[in-house]
Coordinates of C-alpha atoms in Angstrom, one line a residue:
M84 CA 118.8 121.8 126.0
G85 CA 115.8 121.7 128.2
N86 CA 114.9 125.3 127.3
C87 CA 114.6 124.3 123.7
L88 CA 111.7 121.9 124.4
T89 CA 109.3 123.9 126.6
N90 CA 106.0 125.1 125.2
S91 CA 104.7 128.2 127.0
F92 CA 104.1 131.9 126.5
S93 CA 103.8 135.0 128.7
S94 CA 101.8 138.2 128.1
A95 CA 101.7 141.5 129.8
K96 CA 98.1 142.1 128.7
E97 CA 94.9 140.1 129.2
A98 CA 92.5 139.7 126.3
K99 CA 89.2 137.9 125.8
A100 CA 89.6 134.1 125.9
L101 CA 90.5 132.6 122.6
P102 CA 91.7 129.1 121.6
V103 CA 95.2 130.4 121.2
D104 CA 95.3 131.4 124.8
T105 CA 95.4 127.7 125.7
I106 CA 98.7 125.9 125.3
F107 CA 98.2 122.5 123.7
K108 CA 99.5 119.6 125.7
F109 CA 99.5 115.9 124.7
P110 CA 97.2 113.6 126.7
S111 CA 100.2 111.7 128.2
P112 CA 103.8 112.8 128.9
L113 CA 106.2 112.1 126.1
P114 CA 108.8 109.3 126.7
N115 CA 112.5 109.8 126.7
W116 CA 113.5 108.6 123.3
A117 CA 116.1 105.9 123.0
S118 CA 119.7 107.0 122.5
G119 CA 121.0 107.0 118.9
E120 CA 123.2 109.7 117.4
G121 CA 121.5 113.1 116.6
F122 CA 117.8 112.4 116.7
A123 CA 116.0 114.2 119.5
S124 CA 119.2 115.7 120.8
G125 CA 117.8 119.2 120.9
T126 CA 120.0 120.8 118.3
I127 CA 121.0 120.2 114.6
D128 CA 124.2 121.4 112.9
L129 CA 123.3 122.7 109.4
G130 CA 127.0 123.2 108.6
G131 CA 128.5 125.8 110.9
L132 CA 125.1 127.0 112.0
Q133 CA 123.6 125.2 115.0
V134 CA 119.9 125.5 115.3
C135 CA 117.5 124.8 118.2
Q136 CA 113.7 124.5 118.0
I137 CA 112.0 126.9 120.5
S138 CA 108.3 126.5 121.4
S139 CA 108.3 128.9 124.4
F140 CA 107.0 132.4 123.5
T141 CA 106.3 135.9 124.7
K142 CA 103.2 137.5 123.2
I143 CA 103.9 140.7 121.3
W144 CA 100.7 141.7 119.5
A145 CA 97.3 140.3 118.5
T146 CA 94.4 141.1 116.3
H147 CA 91.0 139.7 117.1
E148 CA 89.4 139.9 113.7
G149 CA 90.2 138.7 110.2
G150 CA 91.9 135.4 109.3
P151 CA 90.5 131.9 109.8
N152 CA 87.1 131.9 111.5
N153 CA 87.4 135.7 111.7
L154 CA 89.2 135.3 115.1
G155 CA 92.4 137.1 114.2
A156 CA 96.0 136.0 114.9
T157 CA 98.7 136.4 117.6
F158 CA 102.3 137.3 117.0
F159 CA 105.1 136.1 119.4
E160 CA 108.8 136.1 119.8
P161 CA 110.8 133.2 121.2
S162 CA 111.5 133.2 124.9
A163 CA 114.0 131.2 127.0
V164 CA 116.4 131.2 124.2
P165 CA 119.5 129.2 125.2
K166 CA 122.8 131.0 125.9
G167 CA 124.7 131.8 122.7
F168 CA 121.7 131.4 120.4
S169 CA 120.0 134.3 118.6
M170 CA 116.4 135.0 117.3
L171 CA 116.0 134.5 113.6
G172 CA 112.4 135.7 113.4
C173 CA 109.0 136.0 115.1
Y174 CA 106.2 133.4 115.1
S175 CA 102.5 133.8 114.4
Q176 CA 99.5 131.6 114.3
P177 CA 95.7 132.0 113.9
N178 CA 93.7 132.4 117.1
N179 CA 91.3 129.6 116.1
Q180 CA 93.3 126.8 117.7
P181 CA 95.4 126.2 120.8
L182 CA 99.0 127.5 120.9
F183 CA 101.3 125.0 119.4
G184 CA 104.2 126.2 117.3
W185 CA 107.9 126.7 117.1
V186 CA 110.7 128.8 115.6
L187 CA 114.3 128.0 115.1
V188 CA 117.1 130.0 116.8
G189 CA 120.6 129.9 115.6
K190 CA 124.2 129.8 116.9
D191 CA 127.4 130.4 114.9
I192 CA 129.7 127.4 115.5
T193 CA 132.1 128.0 112.6
V194 CA 135.7 127.2 113.3
D195 CA 137.1 128.7 110.1
S196 CA 136.0 132.3 109.9
S197 CA 137.6 133.1 106.6
S198 CA 134.2 133.0 104.8
G199 CA 132.7 135.1 107.6
G200 CA 130.5 134.0 110.4
T201 CA 127.2 132.2 109.8
L202 CA 125.2 134.9 111.5
K203 CA 125.3 138.7 111.4
K204 CA 123.2 141.6 112.7
P205 CA 121.0 143.4 110.2
I206 CA 122.2 146.9 109.1
D207 CA 118.7 148.4 109.2
Y208 CA 115.0 147.7 109.2
T209 CA 112.2 148.5 106.8
L210 CA 108.6 148.9 108.1
I211 CA 106.5 146.7 105.8
W212 CA 103.1 147.2 107.6
S213 CA 101.5 148.8 110.6
S214 CA 98.0 148.5 112.0
E215 CA 97.7 152.2 112.7
S216 CA 95.1 152.9 110.0
S217 CA 93.2 149.6 110.5
N218 CA 89.8 149.5 112.1
F219 CA 89.7 145.9 113.3
E220 CA 89.8 144.9 117.0
Q221 CA 93.4 144.7 118.1
D222 CA 95.9 144.9 121.0
D223 CA 97.4 148.4 120.7
H224 CA 99.0 148.9 117.3
G225 CA 101.3 146.3 115.6
Y226 CA 104.3 147.0 113.4
I227 CA 106.0 144.3 111.2
W228 CA 109.6 145.0 110.3
S229 CA 111.8 143.4 107.6
P230 CA 115.6 143.2 108.5
T231 CA 118.0 144.6 106.0
P232 CA 120.8 142.0 105.8
P233 CA 124.5 142.9 105.2
D234 CA 126.0 141.8 101.9
G235 CA 126.3 138.1 101.6
Y236 CA 123.5 137.4 104.2
K237 CA 119.8 137.0 104.0
A238 CA 116.9 137.5 106.4
V239 CA 114.8 134.5 107.3
G240 CA 112.2 136.1 109.6
H241 CA 110.4 139.4 110.5
V242 CA 110.4 141.3 113.8
V243 CA 107.0 142.4 115.3
T244 CA 106.8 145.3 117.7
T245 CA 104.1 147.6 119.3
S246 CA 106.2 150.7 118.8
P247 CA 106.8 152.8 115.6
E248 CA 110.4 153.0 116.6
K249 CA 112.8 150.6 114.7
P250 CA 113.8 147.6 116.7
S251 CA 117.3 147.2 118.0
L252 CA 119.9 145.8 115.6
D253 CA 120.7 143.3 118.3
K254 CA 117.2 141.9 118.2
I255 CA 117.7 139.4 115.3
R256 CA 120.3 137.8 113.2
C257 CA 120.6 137.3 109.4
V258 CA 122.1 134.1 107.9
R259 CA 125.0 133.7 105.5
S260 CA 123.6 133.2 102.1
D261 CA 125.2 129.7 101.5
L262 CA 123.1 128.4 104.4
T263 CA 119.8 129.7 103.0
D264 CA 117.4 128.4 100.4
E265 CA 114.6 129.9 98.3
C266 CA 111.3 130.3 100.3
E267 CA 107.6 130.7 99.5
A268 CA 104.4 131.5 101.3
G269 CA 102.7 128.5 102.9
R270 CA 99.6 128.3 105.0
W271 CA 97.5 131.4 105.4
I272 CA 97.7 132.7 109.0
W273 CA 95.9 136.0 108.9
G274 CA 94.6 138.8 106.7
E275 CA 92.4 141.8 107.0
G276 CA 89.7 139.8 105.3
T277 CA 88.3 136.4 106.1
T278 CA 89.8 134.5 103.2
S279 CA 93.3 134.3 101.8
S280 CA 92.1 135.2 98.3
E281 CA 91.1 138.7 99.4
N282 CA 93.4 141.5 98.4
G283 CA 95.2 143.5 101.1
F284 CA 97.7 142.7 103.8
N285 CA 98.1 138.9 104.5
V286 CA 100.4 136.8 106.7
Y287 CA 101.4 133.3 105.6
G288 CA 103.6 130.5 107.0
S289 CA 107.1 130.4 105.4
R290 CA 108.4 127.2 103.8
P291 CA 111.1 126.1 101.3
S292 CA 110.1 126.4 97.7
I293 CA 111.7 123.0 96.9
R294 CA 110.4 120.2 99.1
G295 CA 110.9 116.5 99.1
T296 CA 113.0 113.7 100.6
K297 CA 116.2 114.9 98.9
A298 CA 115.6 118.7 99.3
Q299 CA 117.9 120.6 101.7
G300 CA 115.5 123.5 102.5
V301 CA 114.7 123.9 106.2
C302 CA 111.6 125.5 107.7
V303 CA 112.4 128.3 110.1
G304 CA 108.9 128.4 111.7
T305 CA 108.7 132.1 110.9
F306 CA 106.1 133.9 108.8
T307 CA 106.1 136.0 105.7
A308 CA 104.0 139.2 105.5
Q309 CA 102.8 140.5 102.1
D310 CA 100.5 143.1 100.6
N311 CA 98.3 141.4 98.0
T312 CA 96.6 144.6 96.9
S313 CA 97.8 144.1 93.3
G314 CA 96.0 140.7 93.2
T315 CA 99.1 138.8 92.2
A316 CA 100.2 135.6 93.9
P317 CA 102.2 136.1 97.1
N318 CA 106.0 136.0 96.9
S319 CA 108.1 135.7 100.0
S320 CA 110.8 138.4 100.6
L321 CA 112.5 136.1 103.0
A322 CA 114.7 133.0 102.7
C323 CA 114.5 129.7 104.4
L324 CA 117.5 127.8 105.9
K325 CA 119.5 125.1 104.1
N326 CA 121.0 122.0 105.7
N327 CA 124.5 121.6 104.2
N328 CA 125.0 118.5 106.4
F329 CA 121.8 116.9 105.2
T330 CA 123.5 114.0 103.4
L331 CA 124.8 112.6 106.7
F332 CA 121.3 111.5 107.8
S333 CA 122.6 111.9 111.4
T334 CA 119.3 113.5 112.6
M335 CA 117.0 110.7 111.5
P336 CA 115.5 108.2 114.0
K337 CA 117.2 104.8 114.2
A338 CA 115.2 101.6 114.3
N339 CA 114.8 101.5 118.1
Q340 CA 113.7 105.2 118.0
I341 CA 111.2 104.4 115.3
E342 CA 109.8 101.7 117.5
A343 CA 109.3 104.2 120.3
L344 CA 107.7 106.7 118.0
V345 CA 105.3 104.1 116.6
Q346 CA 104.3 102.9 120.1
T347 CA 103.8 106.5 121.1
Y348 CA 101.9 108.0 118.2
S349 CA 100.7 105.4 115.7
P350 CA 97.0 105.6 114.9
W351 CA 94.0 103.7 116.0
M352 CA 92.0 103.1 112.8
Y353 CA 88.2 102.9 113.2
F354 CA 86.1 101.3 110.4
H355 CA 82.4 102.0 109.8
P356 CA 80.1 99.5 111.6
R357 CA 78.7 98.5 108.1
E358 CA 82.1 98.0 106.5
E359 CA 82.3 94.7 104.6
Y360 CA 85.8 95.2 103.1
L361 CA 88.4 95.3 105.8
P362 CA 92.2 95.4 105.7
S363 CA 94.6 92.4 105.7
S364 CA 98.3 91.8 105.7
V365 CA 99.8 91.3 102.3
D366 CA 101.0 87.8 103.1
W367 CA 97.5 86.8 104.1
F368 CA 96.2 88.2 100.8
F369 CA 98.8 86.1 98.9
S370 CA 98.4 82.9 101.1
D371 CA 94.6 83.0 100.9
G372 CA 94.5 82.7 97.1
A373 CA 95.5 85.9 95.3
L374 CA 96.6 85.1 91.8
L375 CA 99.2 86.5 89.4
Y376 CA 98.1 86.9 85.8
K377 CA 100.2 87.4 82.7
K378 CA 99.0 88.9 79.4
G379 CA 98.4 86.2 76.8
E380 CA 98.3 83.5 79.5
E381 CA 95.1 84.5 81.3
S382 CA 93.9 80.9 81.5
N383 CA 96.9 79.9 83.6
P384 CA 97.2 82.2 86.6
V385 CA 99.8 81.5 89.2
H386 CA 99.4 81.3 93.0
I387 CA 101.6 83.9 94.8
E388 CA 104.1 83.0 97.4
P389 CA 103.4 84.5 100.9
T390 CA 106.4 86.9 100.6
G391 CA 105.6 87.7 96.9
S392 CA 108.9 86.1 95.9
N393 CA 107.5 84.9 92.6
L394 CA 106.2 88.3 91.5
P395 CA 108.0 90.0 88.6
Q396 CA 110.5 92.5 90.0
G397 CA 111.2 96.1 88.8
G398 CA 110.2 97.2 85.4
S399 CA 107.1 99.5 84.9
N400 CA 103.4 99.2 84.8
D401 CA 103.4 97.9 81.2
G402 CA 100.2 95.9 81.4
E403 CA 101.9 92.6 81.2
Y404 CA 101.0 91.4 84.7
W405 CA 98.3 92.0 87.2
L406 CA 96.9 90.5 90.4
D407 CA 93.4 89.3 91.1
L408 CA 91.2 87.5 93.6
P409 CA 90.8 83.7 93.7
I410 CA 88.7 82.2 90.9
D411 CA 86.5 80.1 93.2
H412 CA 83.4 82.2 94.1
K413 CA 83.4 81.4 97.8
A414 CA 87.1 81.9 98.2
R415 CA 86.9 85.1 96.2
E416 CA 84.1 86.5 98.6
E417 CA 86.2 85.6 101.6
V418 CA 89.4 87.3 100.4
M419 CA 87.4 90.4 99.5
K420 CA 86.3 90.8 103.1
G421 CA 90.0 91.0 104.3
D422 CA 91.1 89.8 107.7
I423 CA 91.4 92.5 110.4
K424 CA 92.6 90.0 113.0
T425 CA 95.9 89.4 111.1
S426 CA 96.1 92.8 109.4
A427 CA 99.4 94.6 109.5
T428 CA 100.9 98.0 108.6
Y429 CA 103.9 98.8 106.5
L430 CA 106.1 101.8 107.3
H431 CA 108.1 104.1 105.1
V432 CA 110.3 106.5 107.1
K433 CA 111.7 109.5 105.2
P434 CA 113.3 112.9 105.9
V435 CA 111.6 116.1 105.1
F436 CA 112.7 119.8 105.4
G437 CA 116.4 119.0 105.2
G438 CA 116.3 116.2 107.7
T439 CA 114.8 118.4 110.5
F440 CA 111.6 116.4 110.5
S441 CA 110.7 112.7 109.8
D442 CA 107.6 111.5 108.1
I443 CA 106.5 108.1 109.2
V444 CA 104.1 106.8 106.5
V445 CA 101.7 104.1 107.7
W446 CA 100.5 102.0 104.8
I447 CA 97.4 99.8 105.0
F448 CA 96.4 97.2 102.5
Y449 CA 92.7 96.3 101.7
P450 CA 92.1 93.3 99.3
F451 CA 89.0 95.1 97.9
N452 CA 87.5 98.6 97.5
G453 CA 83.8 98.5 97.7
P454 CA 81.1 100.3 95.6
S455 CA 80.2 104.0 96.0
T456 CA 76.9 105.5 97.1
A457 CA 75.7 108.8 95.8
K458 CA 73.9 111.5 97.8
L459 CA 71.4 113.3 95.6
G460 CA 70.0 115.9 97.9
L461 CA 67.9 114.1 100.5
I462 CA 68.2 110.7 98.7
D463 CA 71.0 108.2 98.9
K464 CA 71.5 105.9 95.9
P465 CA 73.9 103.0 95.6
L466 CA 75.9 103.3 92.3
G467 CA 76.1 99.6 91.4
K468 CA 79.7 98.5 90.7
I469 CA 81.1 102.0 90.4
G470 CA 84.1 102.5 92.7
E471 CA 84.9 98.7 93.0
H472 CA 88.4 97.5 92.4
V473 CA 90.8 94.8 93.6
G474 CA 93.7 95.9 95.8
D475 CA 93.5 99.2 97.7
W476 CA 96.5 100.9 99.3
E477 CA 95.8 103.7 101.8
H478 CA 98.0 105.6 104.2
V479 CA 98.3 108.1 107.0
T480 CA 101.5 110.0 107.7
F481 CA 102.6 111.4 111.0
R482 CA 105.3 114.0 111.1
V483 CA 107.7 114.4 114.0
S484 CA 110.4 116.9 114.8
N485 CA 113.9 115.5 114.7
F486 CA 114.9 118.0 117.3
N487 CA 112.8 116.5 120.1
G488 CA 110.5 113.7 118.7
V489 CA 107.3 115.8 119.1
L490 CA 104.4 115.0 116.8
H491 CA 103.4 118.1 114.8
N492 CA 101.0 117.1 112.0
V493 CA 99.2 114.1 110.5
Y494 CA 98.3 113.6 106.8
F495 CA 95.1 111.7 106.1
S496 CA 95.0 110.3 102.6
Q497 CA 91.7 110.7 100.8
H498 CA 91.3 109.2 97.3
S499 CA 93.6 111.2 95.1
G500 CA 94.4 113.9 97.7
G501 CA 94.4 114.3 101.4
T502 CA 94.4 116.7 104.4
W503 CA 97.1 117.8 106.9
V504 CA 95.8 118.2 110.5
D505 CA 97.9 119.9 113.3
A506 CA 98.4 118.0 116.5
P507 CA 96.0 120.2 118.6
L508 CA 93.1 119.3 116.3
L509 CA 93.6 115.6 116.4
E510 CA 91.5 113.1 118.4
F511 CA 93.5 110.9 120.7
Q512 CA 92.7 107.4 121.8
N513 CA 91.7 107.0 125.5
G514 CA 94.2 109.3 127.2
T515 CA 97.2 108.1 125.1
N516 CA 99.2 110.0 122.5
K517 CA 98.0 107.7 119.7
F518 CA 95.8 109.7 117.3
V519 CA 92.6 108.4 115.8
A520 CA 91.8 108.0 112.1
Y521 CA 88.4 107.0 110.6
S522 CA 88.3 104.9 107.4
S523 CA 85.3 105.7 105.1
L524 CA 82.7 103.0 104.3
H525 CA 83.8 101.0 101.2
G526 CA 86.2 103.7 99.9
H527 CA 88.7 103.6 102.8
A528 CA 89.6 107.3 102.6
N529 CA 91.0 108.5 106.0
Y530 CA 89.5 111.3 108.1
P531 CA 90.3 112.9 111.4
K532 CA 86.7 113.0 112.6
P533 CA 83.6 110.8 112.3
G534 CA 80.7 111.8 110.1
L535 CA 79.8 112.4 106.5
V536 CA 82.2 114.0 104.0
L537 CA 80.6 114.7 100.7
Q538 CA 82.8 114.4 97.6
G539 CA 80.9 116.9 95.4
I540 CA 79.0 120.2 95.8
S541 CA 75.6 121.6 96.7
G542 CA 74.4 118.5 98.5
I543 CA 75.2 116.2 95.5
G544 CA 78.2 113.9 95.5
I545 CA 79.7 110.6 96.6
R546 CA 79.3 109.7 100.3
N547 CA 82.3 109.2 102.5
D548 CA 80.8 107.9 105.8
T549 CA 82.9 107.3 108.9
A550 CA 81.9 106.2 112.4
K551 CA 83.4 104.7 115.5
S552 CA 82.6 101.0 115.9
D553 CA 84.0 97.7 117.3
L554 CA 85.9 97.3 114.0
V555 CA 89.2 98.9 115.0
M556 CA 92.9 98.3 114.4
D557 CA 95.9 99.5 116.4
A558 CA 98.2 100.4 113.5
G559 CA 101.3 99.9 115.8
A560 CA 100.4 96.4 117.0
R561 CA 101.8 94.6 113.9
Y562 CA 104.0 96.6 111.6
S563 CA 107.2 96.3 109.6
I564 CA 109.6 98.9 108.3
V565 CA 109.7 98.3 104.5
A566 CA 111.5 101.5 103.4
A567 CA 114.0 103.7 105.3
E568 CA 117.0 104.9 103.3
H569 CA 118.9 106.0 106.3
I570 CA 118.9 102.7 108.1
A571 CA 121.2 99.9 106.9
G572 CA 119.9 96.4 106.8
I573 CA 116.2 97.1 106.0
V574 CA 115.1 94.1 103.9
E575 CA 112.5 95.1 101.4
P576 CA 109.9 92.4 100.8
P577 CA 109.8 91.2 97.2
W578 CA 106.2 92.6 96.7
L579 CA 107.5 96.1 97.3
N580 CA 109.3 96.0 94.0
Y581 CA 106.4 94.6 92.0
A582 CA 105.6 97.6 89.8
R583 CA 102.4 96.3 88.1
K584 CA 98.8 96.5 89.0
W585 CA 97.4 95.0 92.2
G586 CA 94.1 94.5 90.6
P587 CA 92.7 93.8 87.1
K588 CA 91.0 96.1 84.8
I589 CA 87.3 95.5 85.6
T590 CA 85.3 94.7 82.6
Y591 CA 81.9 96.4 83.5
E592 CA 80.8 99.3 81.3
L593 CA 80.7 102.5 83.2
G594 CA 78.0 103.9 81.0
K595 CA 75.9 100.9 81.6
E596 CA 76.2 101.2 85.4
I597 CA 75.1 104.8 85.2
E598 CA 72.2 103.9 83.0
N599 CA 71.1 101.2 85.4
V600 CA 70.9 103.8 88.2
E601 CA 69.2 106.4 86.0
N602 CA 66.5 103.9 85.1
V603 CA 65.1 103.8 88.6
L604 CA 65.2 107.6 89.0
S605 CA 63.0 110.3 87.6
G606 CA 62.7 114.0 87.4
E607 CA 65.0 116.1 89.6
L608 CA 66.8 113.0 90.9
K609 CA 67.8 111.9 87.4
S610 CA 69.0 115.5 86.7
A611 CA 71.0 115.4 90.0
L612 CA 72.7 112.2 89.0
E613 CA 73.6 113.6 85.6
Y614 CA 75.1 116.6 87.3
L615 CA 77.1 114.4 89.7
V616 CA 78.5 112.4 86.8
N617 CA 79.8 115.6 85.2
I618 CA 81.4 117.1 88.3
L619 CA 83.2 114.1 90.0
P620 CA 86.9 113.5 89.3
D621 CA 88.1 110.5 87.3
E622 CA 89.4 108.6 90.4
V623 CA 85.8 108.0 91.6
Y624 CA 85.2 105.9 88.5
G625 CA 88.6 104.0 88.8
E626 CA 88.2 100.5 87.6
D627 CA 91.9 99.5 88.1
G628 CA 93.8 98.3 91.2
P629 CA 96.6 100.6 92.3
T630 CA 100.1 100.3 90.7
G631 CA 102.9 98.5 92.3
S632 CA 104.0 99.3 95.9
A633 CA 107.4 100.8 95.1
D634 CA 105.6 103.4 92.8
V635 CA 103.0 104.0 95.5
F636 CA 105.5 104.4 98.2
S637 CA 107.7 106.8 96.3
V638 CA 105.9 108.9 93.7
L639 CA 102.7 109.4 95.7
L640 CA 104.6 110.3 98.8
L641 CA 106.8 112.9 97.1
A642 CA 103.7 114.5 95.6
E643 CA 101.3 114.4 98.5
V644 CA 103.0 114.5 101.8
V645 CA 105.4 117.4 101.9
Q646 CA 103.0 120.4 102.0
P647 CA 102.3 121.9 105.4
F648 CA 103.9 125.0 107.1

């Protein structure tokens, strides 16, 4: 299956140099992943339909205007397709980053043909758009065709040509309907305007409408093309694939393969040189004096065992229990600072896109989240205790292909949201394939690049400052797998099933803290602070610690970390 894993493209025409003309390569060669059932075997059986991930391409057509950064987009078809496999659709990406993509190709491997083969040729094509009447800079004219599937089958991709003649019916295959799932438009790839909100013709990535760890929908890697002239939300005319073998978990990485993936890709976390509140391991936090409080018995808190074995298990965040720092002032100050030397990471490994990808979620615990600083135009103003809370769970997630173990995207959690970043846009650590993440000062939001990110608008907001320093953690040096449904024998630590707060409700009055800051401001600065208070989301003013780990590891992950493509 070597042909499935190459990343290259060929073109008969030369155009001006663009980022897409460069093929992205990792800084170091990828290892041979340890053996273990279906992970990184090159193909996946979806249930009579065998699919292979192709990242070698032939360039078909390109536009050099519109889309992200107004650099246009390029359209490709898969090349070096293995014998017996057929194209399911073309690939497209914006020109503003190096070429790094894939599409699936399919092969009918059904034994019982009574229900019909899993793949069939289209019976016709419909021209859905051409560039003949467009005035933007382009390579020749481009034509995008939608296959007309036979009854009982669905199209999962488009065909792109540079000719007004319909493509050959042998060019592409449609998929039997029971192996398809509902699809929707994903990331914006290109449009005749410079934003995805502009009306007119637009191209988007294609992804399953239903996503999550249990969902069977499979990304094909193709695109959907739509005319938004009406101003309505885009709706895909295509389907995605469906993994009818998904419950077998045979494509997920085993423990030894997870070890290899972690050692290959896990992040180096850089903390700001002025960071006072560093991460620690959970057992260090417990052993160094963290206390368990119970409602009605606040005067008699309990020391927590290093494994959390005496924490209440299960239930819900009912307000009956919470954790807090030691009572002794000196001990409290020490625990707040964390202990980077013994810090550890906690991994949650889960399937996405019908088991064709794995998300490895790297959780990091901080005993304390520090106070916020406001930027009011040219003036920075500390906000007292605003932003402080005990117990802070943060994460980054790296997504790898279960076809070949290649890293595709990384999710950087940032307060109540986050950002997906494609592999070509990551920073890597000193010639390795380990990506770099930057933790913001006091707030611990994660970013792919150093600098200032302002949580606000018009030069007014909360500062998120990141920088490289000697305070750094190799997230793969000390880790444990705490959740992986597909691996037997994973022992969940007791603290994972503690569902209550990891910090108390702080008793300071938010209004009083704002008033204290306002009292030292005047004129335009006071008005700017009032404006800031009104525009910032509630999580900035969070006074609680996070809820229990099991909730964090499940609910947040399902909500936040299944969005790209």
